[in-house]
PDB file of C-alpha atoms in Angstrom:
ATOM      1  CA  UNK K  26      -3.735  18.896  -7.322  1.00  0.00           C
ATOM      2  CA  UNK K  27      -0.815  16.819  -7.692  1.00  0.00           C
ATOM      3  CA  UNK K  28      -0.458  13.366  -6.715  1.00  0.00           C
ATOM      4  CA  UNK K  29       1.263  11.620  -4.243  1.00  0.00           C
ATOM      5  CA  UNK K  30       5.413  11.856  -5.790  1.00  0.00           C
ATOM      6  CA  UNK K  31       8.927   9.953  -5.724  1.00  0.00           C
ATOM      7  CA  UNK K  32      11.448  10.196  -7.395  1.00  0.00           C
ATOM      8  CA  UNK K  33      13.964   8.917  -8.986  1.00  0.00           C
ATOM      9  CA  UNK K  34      11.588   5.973 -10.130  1.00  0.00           C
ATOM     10  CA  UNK K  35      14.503   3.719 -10.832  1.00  0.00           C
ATOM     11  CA  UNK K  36      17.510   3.774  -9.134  1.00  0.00           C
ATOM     12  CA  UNK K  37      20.834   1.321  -9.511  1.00  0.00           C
ATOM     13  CA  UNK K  38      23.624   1.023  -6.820  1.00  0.00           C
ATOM     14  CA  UNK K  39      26.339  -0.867  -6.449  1.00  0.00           C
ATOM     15  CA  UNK K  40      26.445  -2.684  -3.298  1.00  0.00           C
ATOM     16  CA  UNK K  41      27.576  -1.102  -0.137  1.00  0.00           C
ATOM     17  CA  UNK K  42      26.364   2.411  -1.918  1.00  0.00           C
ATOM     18  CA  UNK K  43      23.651   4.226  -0.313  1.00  0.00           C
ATOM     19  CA  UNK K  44      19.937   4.889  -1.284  1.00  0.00           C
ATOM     20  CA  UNK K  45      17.981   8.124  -0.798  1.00  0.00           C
ATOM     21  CA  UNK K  46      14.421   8.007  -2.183  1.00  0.00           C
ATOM     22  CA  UNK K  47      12.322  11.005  -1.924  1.00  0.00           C
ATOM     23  CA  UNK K  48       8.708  11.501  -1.221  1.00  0.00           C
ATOM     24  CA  UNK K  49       6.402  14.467  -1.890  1.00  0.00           C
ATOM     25  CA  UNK K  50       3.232  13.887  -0.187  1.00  0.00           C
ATOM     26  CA  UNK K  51      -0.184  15.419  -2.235  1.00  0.00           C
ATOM     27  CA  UNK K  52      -1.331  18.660  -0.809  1.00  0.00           C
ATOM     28  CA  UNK K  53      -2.814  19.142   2.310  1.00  0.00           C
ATOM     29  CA  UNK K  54      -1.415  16.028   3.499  1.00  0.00           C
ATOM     30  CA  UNK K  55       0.871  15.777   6.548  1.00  0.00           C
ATOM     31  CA  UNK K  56       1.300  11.817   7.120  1.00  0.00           C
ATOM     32  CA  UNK K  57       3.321   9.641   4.950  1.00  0.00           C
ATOM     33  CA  UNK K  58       4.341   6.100   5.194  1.00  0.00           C
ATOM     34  CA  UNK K  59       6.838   3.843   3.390  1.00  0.00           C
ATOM     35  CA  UNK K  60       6.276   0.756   1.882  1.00  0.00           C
ATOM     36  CA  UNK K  61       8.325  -1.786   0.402  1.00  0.00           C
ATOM     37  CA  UNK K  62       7.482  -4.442  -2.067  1.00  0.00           C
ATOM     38  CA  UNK K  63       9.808  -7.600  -3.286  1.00  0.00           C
ATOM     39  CA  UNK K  64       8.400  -9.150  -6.626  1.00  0.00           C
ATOM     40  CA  UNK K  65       5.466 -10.585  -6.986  1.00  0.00           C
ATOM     41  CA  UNK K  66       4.828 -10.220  -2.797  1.00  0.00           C
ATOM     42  CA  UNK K  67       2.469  -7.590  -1.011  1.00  0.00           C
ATOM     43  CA  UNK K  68       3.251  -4.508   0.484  1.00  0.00           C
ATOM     44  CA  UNK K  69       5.267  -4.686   3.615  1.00  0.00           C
ATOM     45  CA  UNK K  70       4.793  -1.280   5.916  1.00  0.00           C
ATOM     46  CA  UNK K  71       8.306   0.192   6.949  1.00  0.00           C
ATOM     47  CA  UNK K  72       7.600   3.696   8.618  1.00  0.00           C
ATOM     48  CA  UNK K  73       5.124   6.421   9.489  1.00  0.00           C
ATOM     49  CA  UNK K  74       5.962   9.859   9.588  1.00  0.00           C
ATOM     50  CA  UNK K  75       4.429  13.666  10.154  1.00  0.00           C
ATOM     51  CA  UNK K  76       6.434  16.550   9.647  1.00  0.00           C
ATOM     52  CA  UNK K  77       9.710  16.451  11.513  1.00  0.00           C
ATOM     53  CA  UNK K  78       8.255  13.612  13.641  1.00  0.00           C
ATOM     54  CA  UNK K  79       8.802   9.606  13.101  1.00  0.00           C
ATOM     55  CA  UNK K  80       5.259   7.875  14.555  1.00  0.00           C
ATOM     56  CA  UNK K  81       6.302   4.264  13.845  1.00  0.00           C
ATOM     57  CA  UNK K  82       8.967   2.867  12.529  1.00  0.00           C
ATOM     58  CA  UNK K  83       8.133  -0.790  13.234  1.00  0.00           C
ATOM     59  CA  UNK K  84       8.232  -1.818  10.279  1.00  0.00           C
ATOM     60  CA  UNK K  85      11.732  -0.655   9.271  1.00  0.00           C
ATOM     61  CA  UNK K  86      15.026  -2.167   9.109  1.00  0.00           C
ATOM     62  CA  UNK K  87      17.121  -1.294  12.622  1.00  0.00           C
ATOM     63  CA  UNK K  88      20.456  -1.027  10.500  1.00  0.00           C
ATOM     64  CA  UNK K  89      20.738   0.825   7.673  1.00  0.00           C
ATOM     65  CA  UNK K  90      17.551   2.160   6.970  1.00  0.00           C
ATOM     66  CA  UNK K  91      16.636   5.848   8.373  1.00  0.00           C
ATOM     67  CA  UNK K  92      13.549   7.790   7.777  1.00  0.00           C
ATOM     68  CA  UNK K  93      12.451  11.589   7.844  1.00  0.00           C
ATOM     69  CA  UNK K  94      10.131  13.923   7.192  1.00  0.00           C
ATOM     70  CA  UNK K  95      11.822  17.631   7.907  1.00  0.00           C
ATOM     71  CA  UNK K  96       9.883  20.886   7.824  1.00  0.00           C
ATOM     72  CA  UNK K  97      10.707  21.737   4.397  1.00  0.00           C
ATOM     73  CA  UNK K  98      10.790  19.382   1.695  1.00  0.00           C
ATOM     74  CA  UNK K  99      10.444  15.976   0.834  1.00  0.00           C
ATOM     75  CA  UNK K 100      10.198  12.844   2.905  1.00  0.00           C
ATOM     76  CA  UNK K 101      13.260  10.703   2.372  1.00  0.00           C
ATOM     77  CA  UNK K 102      14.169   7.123   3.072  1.00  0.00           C
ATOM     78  CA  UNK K 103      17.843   6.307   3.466  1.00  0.00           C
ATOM     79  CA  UNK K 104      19.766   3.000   3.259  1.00  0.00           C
ATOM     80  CA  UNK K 105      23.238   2.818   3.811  1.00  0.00           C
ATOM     81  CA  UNK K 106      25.558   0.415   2.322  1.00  0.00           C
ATOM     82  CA  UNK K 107      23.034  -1.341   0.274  1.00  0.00           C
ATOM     83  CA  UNK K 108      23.073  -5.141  -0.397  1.00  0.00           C
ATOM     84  CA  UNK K 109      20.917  -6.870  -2.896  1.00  0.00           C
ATOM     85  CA  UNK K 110      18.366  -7.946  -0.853  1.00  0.00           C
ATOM     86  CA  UNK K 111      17.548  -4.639  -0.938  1.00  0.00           C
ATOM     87  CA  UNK K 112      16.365  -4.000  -4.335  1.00  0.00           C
ATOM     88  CA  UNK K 113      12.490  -4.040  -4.223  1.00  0.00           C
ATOM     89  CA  UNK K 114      10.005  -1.617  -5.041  1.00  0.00           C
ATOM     90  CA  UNK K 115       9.620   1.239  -2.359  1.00  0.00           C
ATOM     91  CA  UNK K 116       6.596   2.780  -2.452  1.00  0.00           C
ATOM     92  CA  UNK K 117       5.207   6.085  -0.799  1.00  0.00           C
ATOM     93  CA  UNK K 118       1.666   6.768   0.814  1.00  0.00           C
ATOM     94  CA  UNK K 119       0.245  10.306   1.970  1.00  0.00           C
ATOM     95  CA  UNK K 120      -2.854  10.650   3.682  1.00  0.00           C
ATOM     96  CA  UNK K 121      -4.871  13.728   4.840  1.00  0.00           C
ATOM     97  CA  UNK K 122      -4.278  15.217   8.808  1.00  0.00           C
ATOM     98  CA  UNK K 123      -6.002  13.377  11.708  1.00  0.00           C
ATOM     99  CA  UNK K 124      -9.843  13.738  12.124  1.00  0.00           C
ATOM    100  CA  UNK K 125     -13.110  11.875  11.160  1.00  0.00           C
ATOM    101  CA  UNK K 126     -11.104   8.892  11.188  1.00  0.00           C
ATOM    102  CA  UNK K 127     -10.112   9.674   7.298  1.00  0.00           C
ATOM    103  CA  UNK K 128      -6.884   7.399   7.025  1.00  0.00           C
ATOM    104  CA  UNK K 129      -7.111   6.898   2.988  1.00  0.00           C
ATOM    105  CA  UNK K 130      -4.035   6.442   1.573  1.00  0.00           C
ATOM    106  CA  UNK K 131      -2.781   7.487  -1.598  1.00  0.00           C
ATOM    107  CA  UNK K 132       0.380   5.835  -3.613  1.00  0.00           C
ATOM    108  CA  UNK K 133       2.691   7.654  -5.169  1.00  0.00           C
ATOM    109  CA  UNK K 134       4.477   5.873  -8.487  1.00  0.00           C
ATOM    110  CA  UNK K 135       7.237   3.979  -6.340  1.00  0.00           C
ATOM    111  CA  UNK K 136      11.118   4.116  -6.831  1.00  0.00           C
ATOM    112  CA  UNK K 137      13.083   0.621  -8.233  1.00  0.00           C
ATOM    113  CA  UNK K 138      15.539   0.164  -6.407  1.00  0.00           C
ATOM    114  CA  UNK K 139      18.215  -2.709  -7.732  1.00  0.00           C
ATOM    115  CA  UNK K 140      21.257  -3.248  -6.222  1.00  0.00           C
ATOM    116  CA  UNK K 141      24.203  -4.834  -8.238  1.00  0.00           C
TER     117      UNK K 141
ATOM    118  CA  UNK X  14       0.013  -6.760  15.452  1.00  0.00           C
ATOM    119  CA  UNK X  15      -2.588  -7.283  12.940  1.00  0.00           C
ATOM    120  CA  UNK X  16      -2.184 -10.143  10.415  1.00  0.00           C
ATOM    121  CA  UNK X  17      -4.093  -9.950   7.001  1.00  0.00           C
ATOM    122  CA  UNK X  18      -4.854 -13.391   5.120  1.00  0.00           C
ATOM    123  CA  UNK X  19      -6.620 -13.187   1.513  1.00  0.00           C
ATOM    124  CA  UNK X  20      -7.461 -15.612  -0.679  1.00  0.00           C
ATOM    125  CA  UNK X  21      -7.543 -16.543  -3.750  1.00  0.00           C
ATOM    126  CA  UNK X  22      -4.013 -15.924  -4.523  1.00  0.00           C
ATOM    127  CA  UNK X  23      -5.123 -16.354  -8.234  1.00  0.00           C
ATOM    128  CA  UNK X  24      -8.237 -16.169 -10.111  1.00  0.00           C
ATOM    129  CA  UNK X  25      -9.511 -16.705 -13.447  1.00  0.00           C
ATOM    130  CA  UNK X  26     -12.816 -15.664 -14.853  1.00  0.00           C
ATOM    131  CA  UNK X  27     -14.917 -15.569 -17.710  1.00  0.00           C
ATOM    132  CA  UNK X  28     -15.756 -12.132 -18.992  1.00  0.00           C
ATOM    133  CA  UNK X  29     -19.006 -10.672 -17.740  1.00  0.00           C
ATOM    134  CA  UNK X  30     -19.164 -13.467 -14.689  1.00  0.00           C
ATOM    135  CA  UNK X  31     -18.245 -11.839 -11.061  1.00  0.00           C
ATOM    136  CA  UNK X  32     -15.309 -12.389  -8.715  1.00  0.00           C
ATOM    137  CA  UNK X  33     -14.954 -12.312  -5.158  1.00  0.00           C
ATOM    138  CA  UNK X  34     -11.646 -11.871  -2.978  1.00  0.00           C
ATOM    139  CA  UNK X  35     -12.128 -12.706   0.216  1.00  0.00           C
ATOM    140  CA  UNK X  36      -9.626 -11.568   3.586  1.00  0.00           C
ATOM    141  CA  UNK X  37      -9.602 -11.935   7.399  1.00  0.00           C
ATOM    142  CA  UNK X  38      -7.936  -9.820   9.691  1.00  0.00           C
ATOM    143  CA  UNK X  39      -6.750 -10.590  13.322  1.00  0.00           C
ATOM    144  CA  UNK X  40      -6.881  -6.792  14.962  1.00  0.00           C
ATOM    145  CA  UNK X  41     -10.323  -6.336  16.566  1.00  0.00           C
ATOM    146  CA  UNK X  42      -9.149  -3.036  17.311  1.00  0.00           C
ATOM    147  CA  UNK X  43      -9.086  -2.766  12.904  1.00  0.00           C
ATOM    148  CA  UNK X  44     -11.918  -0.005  11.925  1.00  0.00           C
ATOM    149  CA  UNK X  45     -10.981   0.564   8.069  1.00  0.00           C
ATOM    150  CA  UNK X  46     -10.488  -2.281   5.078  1.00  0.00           C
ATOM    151  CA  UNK X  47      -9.727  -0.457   1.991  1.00  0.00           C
ATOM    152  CA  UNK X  48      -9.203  -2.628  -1.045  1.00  0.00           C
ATOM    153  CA  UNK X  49      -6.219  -1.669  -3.320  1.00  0.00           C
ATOM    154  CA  UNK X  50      -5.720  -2.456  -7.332  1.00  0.00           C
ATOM    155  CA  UNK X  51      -2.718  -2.263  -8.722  1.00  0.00           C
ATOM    156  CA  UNK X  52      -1.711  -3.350 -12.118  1.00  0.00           C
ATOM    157  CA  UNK X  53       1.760  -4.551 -13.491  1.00  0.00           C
ATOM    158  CA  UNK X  54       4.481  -1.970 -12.557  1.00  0.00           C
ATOM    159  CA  UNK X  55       2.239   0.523 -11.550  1.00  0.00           C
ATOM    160  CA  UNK X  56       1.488   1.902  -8.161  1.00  0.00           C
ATOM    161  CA  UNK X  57      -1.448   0.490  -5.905  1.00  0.00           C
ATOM    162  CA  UNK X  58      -4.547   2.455  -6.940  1.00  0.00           C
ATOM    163  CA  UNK X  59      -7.366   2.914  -4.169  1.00  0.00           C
ATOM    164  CA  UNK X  60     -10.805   1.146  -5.538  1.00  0.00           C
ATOM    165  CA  UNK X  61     -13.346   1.098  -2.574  1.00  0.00           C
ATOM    166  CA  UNK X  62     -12.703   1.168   1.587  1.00  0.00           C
ATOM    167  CA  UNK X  63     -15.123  -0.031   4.311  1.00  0.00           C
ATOM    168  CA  UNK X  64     -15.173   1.295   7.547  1.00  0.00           C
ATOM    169  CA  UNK X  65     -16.336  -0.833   9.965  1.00  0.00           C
ATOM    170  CA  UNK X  66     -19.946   1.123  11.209  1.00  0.00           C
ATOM    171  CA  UNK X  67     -21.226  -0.007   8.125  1.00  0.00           C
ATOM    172  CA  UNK X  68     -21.576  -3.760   7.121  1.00  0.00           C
ATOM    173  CA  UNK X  69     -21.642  -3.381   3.196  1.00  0.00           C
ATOM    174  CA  UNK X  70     -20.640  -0.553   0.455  1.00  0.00           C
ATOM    175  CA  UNK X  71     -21.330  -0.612  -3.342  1.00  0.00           C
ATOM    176  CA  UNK X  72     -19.648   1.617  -5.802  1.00  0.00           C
ATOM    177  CA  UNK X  73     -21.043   0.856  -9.530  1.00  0.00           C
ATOM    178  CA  UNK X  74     -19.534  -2.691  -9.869  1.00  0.00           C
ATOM    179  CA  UNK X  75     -17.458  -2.894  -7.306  1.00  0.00           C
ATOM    180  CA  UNK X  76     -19.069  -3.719  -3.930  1.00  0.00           C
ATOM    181  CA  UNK X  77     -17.530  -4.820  -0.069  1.00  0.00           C
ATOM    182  CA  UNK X  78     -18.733  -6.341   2.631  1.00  0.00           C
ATOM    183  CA  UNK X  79     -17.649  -6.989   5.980  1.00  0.00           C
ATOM    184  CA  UNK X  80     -18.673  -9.310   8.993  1.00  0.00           C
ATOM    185  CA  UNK X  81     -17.098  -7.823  12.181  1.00  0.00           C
ATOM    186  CA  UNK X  82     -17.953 -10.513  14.214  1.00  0.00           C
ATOM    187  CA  UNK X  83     -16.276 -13.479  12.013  1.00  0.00           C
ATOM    188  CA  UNK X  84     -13.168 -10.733  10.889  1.00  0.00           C
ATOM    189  CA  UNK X  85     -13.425 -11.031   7.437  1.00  0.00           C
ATOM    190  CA  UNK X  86     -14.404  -8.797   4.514  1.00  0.00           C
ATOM    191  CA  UNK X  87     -14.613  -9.623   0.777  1.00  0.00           C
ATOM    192  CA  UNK X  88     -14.359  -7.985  -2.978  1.00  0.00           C
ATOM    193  CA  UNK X  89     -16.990  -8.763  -5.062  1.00  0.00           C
ATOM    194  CA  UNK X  90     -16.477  -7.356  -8.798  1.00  0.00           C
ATOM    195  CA  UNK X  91     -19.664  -8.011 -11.101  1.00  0.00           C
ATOM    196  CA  UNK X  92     -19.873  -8.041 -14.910  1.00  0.00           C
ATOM    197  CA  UNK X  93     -16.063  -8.129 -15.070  1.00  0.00           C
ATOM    198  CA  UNK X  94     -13.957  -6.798 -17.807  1.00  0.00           C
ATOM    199  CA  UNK X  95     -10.557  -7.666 -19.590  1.00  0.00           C
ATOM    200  CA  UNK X  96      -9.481  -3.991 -17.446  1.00  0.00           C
ATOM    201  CA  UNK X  97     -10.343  -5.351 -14.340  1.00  0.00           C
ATOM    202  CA  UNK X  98      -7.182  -8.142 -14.841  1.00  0.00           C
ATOM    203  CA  UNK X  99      -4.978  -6.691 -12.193  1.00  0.00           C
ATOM    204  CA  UNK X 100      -3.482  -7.693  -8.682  1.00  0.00           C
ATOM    205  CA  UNK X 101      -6.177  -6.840  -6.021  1.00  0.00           C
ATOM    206  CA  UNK X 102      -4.552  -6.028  -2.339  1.00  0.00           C
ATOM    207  CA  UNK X 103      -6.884  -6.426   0.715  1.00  0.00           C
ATOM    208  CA  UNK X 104      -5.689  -3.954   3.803  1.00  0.00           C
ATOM    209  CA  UNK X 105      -6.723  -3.693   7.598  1.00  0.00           C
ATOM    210  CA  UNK X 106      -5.995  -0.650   9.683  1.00  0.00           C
ATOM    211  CA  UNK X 107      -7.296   1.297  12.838  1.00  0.00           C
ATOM    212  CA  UNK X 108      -7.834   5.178  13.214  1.00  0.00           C
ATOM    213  CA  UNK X 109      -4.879   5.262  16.010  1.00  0.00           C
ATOM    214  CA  UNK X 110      -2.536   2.954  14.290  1.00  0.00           C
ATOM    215  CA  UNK X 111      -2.951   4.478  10.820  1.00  0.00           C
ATOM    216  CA  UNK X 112      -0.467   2.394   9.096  1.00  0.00           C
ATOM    217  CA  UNK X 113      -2.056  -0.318   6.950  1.00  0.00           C
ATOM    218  CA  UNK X 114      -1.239  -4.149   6.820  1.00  0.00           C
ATOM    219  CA  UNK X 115      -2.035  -5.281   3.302  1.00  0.00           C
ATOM    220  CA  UNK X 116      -2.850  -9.372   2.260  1.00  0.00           C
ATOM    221  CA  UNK X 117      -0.495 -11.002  -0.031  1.00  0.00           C
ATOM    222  CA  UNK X 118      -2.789 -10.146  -3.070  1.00  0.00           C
ATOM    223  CA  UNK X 119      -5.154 -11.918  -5.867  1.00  0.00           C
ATOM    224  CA  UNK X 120      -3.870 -11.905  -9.176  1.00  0.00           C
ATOM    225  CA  UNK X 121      -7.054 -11.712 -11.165  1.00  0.00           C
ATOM    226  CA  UNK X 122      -6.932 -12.161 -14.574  1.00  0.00           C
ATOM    227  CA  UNK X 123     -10.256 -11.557 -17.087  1.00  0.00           C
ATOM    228  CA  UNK X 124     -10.572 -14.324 -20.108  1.00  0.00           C
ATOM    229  CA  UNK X 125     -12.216 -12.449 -23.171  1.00  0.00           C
TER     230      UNK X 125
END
């Protein structure tokens, strides 16, 4: 059973390019969230997401930044026109469907993001 | 929302002595504290959780407790090793909420 996965793990822009990091949840899981974390800080939530629904994007950037999780595929996290306050570590969580109160989340390896 | 303190923000110990992390929460409606280890450039890494029916859970040397009433729940790492040098992240969340706030971490770091 595969872990929690993102990819790319590092990823360079130039400023005002945009971001997409991907997400591939373990199996069996239908909740992820997004993290992000600046150096040497702790990990800030962003956005919560089931399939093809967003459940709370509180945590996320209002400009910019855009979330989903469609049907098929991976979860991906957007951000448009990137600036370098930007680059951070983003990292990924799954967790297994509601029930029994079992919210454990798992981290997937994070994507670099560093914006030039 | 739910604001997680935890302190130390670094700690230094002696190989083989024990180490304790300790965090408050704000959130009475918070039912689940897992602790989170994650070492340098690699993803957080889930060591023990606490829900909060129970006030204590051990897991070889790695145990947590929690005190409902006063918010706060602690690490405790006995007979620590040079591996256990890593940044420890406290977390509070509730079975609605689901998303997790995390403390600002303990850098721990093991003297041989």
């Amino acid at each position: 059973n595969a872990g929690v996965m993102q990819n790319p793990r590092h990823l360079v822009r130039r400023r005002g390019q945009e971001a997409r990091l991907r997400c591939s949840p373990m199996k069996g899981h239908s909740h992820v969230y997004w993290y992000r974390q600046l150096p040497e800080e702790g990990l800030k939530f962003m956005v919560y997401l089931q399939k093809e629904n967003i459940i709370d994007e509180s945590g996320m950037p209002k400009e910019r930044f855009s979330a989903e999780f469609p049907k098929e595929g991976p979860s991906i996290l957007r951000i448009q026109q990137v600036v370098r306050g930007d680059s951070a570590a983003y990292f990924c969580a799954s967790s297994p469907p509601s029930g029994g109160g079992r919210n454990e989340q798992f981290f997937g390896p994070g994507t670099r993001l560093t914006v030039l | 929302g739910e604001n997680v303190e935890q302190h130390p923000s670094t700690l230094s110990v002696q190989e083989g002595d024990s180490a304790v992390i300790k965090c408050t929460y704000s959130d009475s409606a918070s039912n689940y504290f897992p602790w989170y280890k994650q070492e340098l450039g690699k993803r957080p890494q889930l060591i023990i959780d606490i829900r909060s029916n129970v006030g204590e859970k051990k897991d070889q040397r790695i145990a947590v407790t929690l005190n409902k009433t006063a918010k706060h729940f602690s690490l405790h790492i006995t007979e620590t090793q040079p591996e256990d040098s890593a940044v420890y992240f406290c977390a509070a969340g509730s079975g609605s909420a689901r998303q997790l706030t995390f403390g600002s971490g303990t850098q721990l770091t093991v003297l041989p």
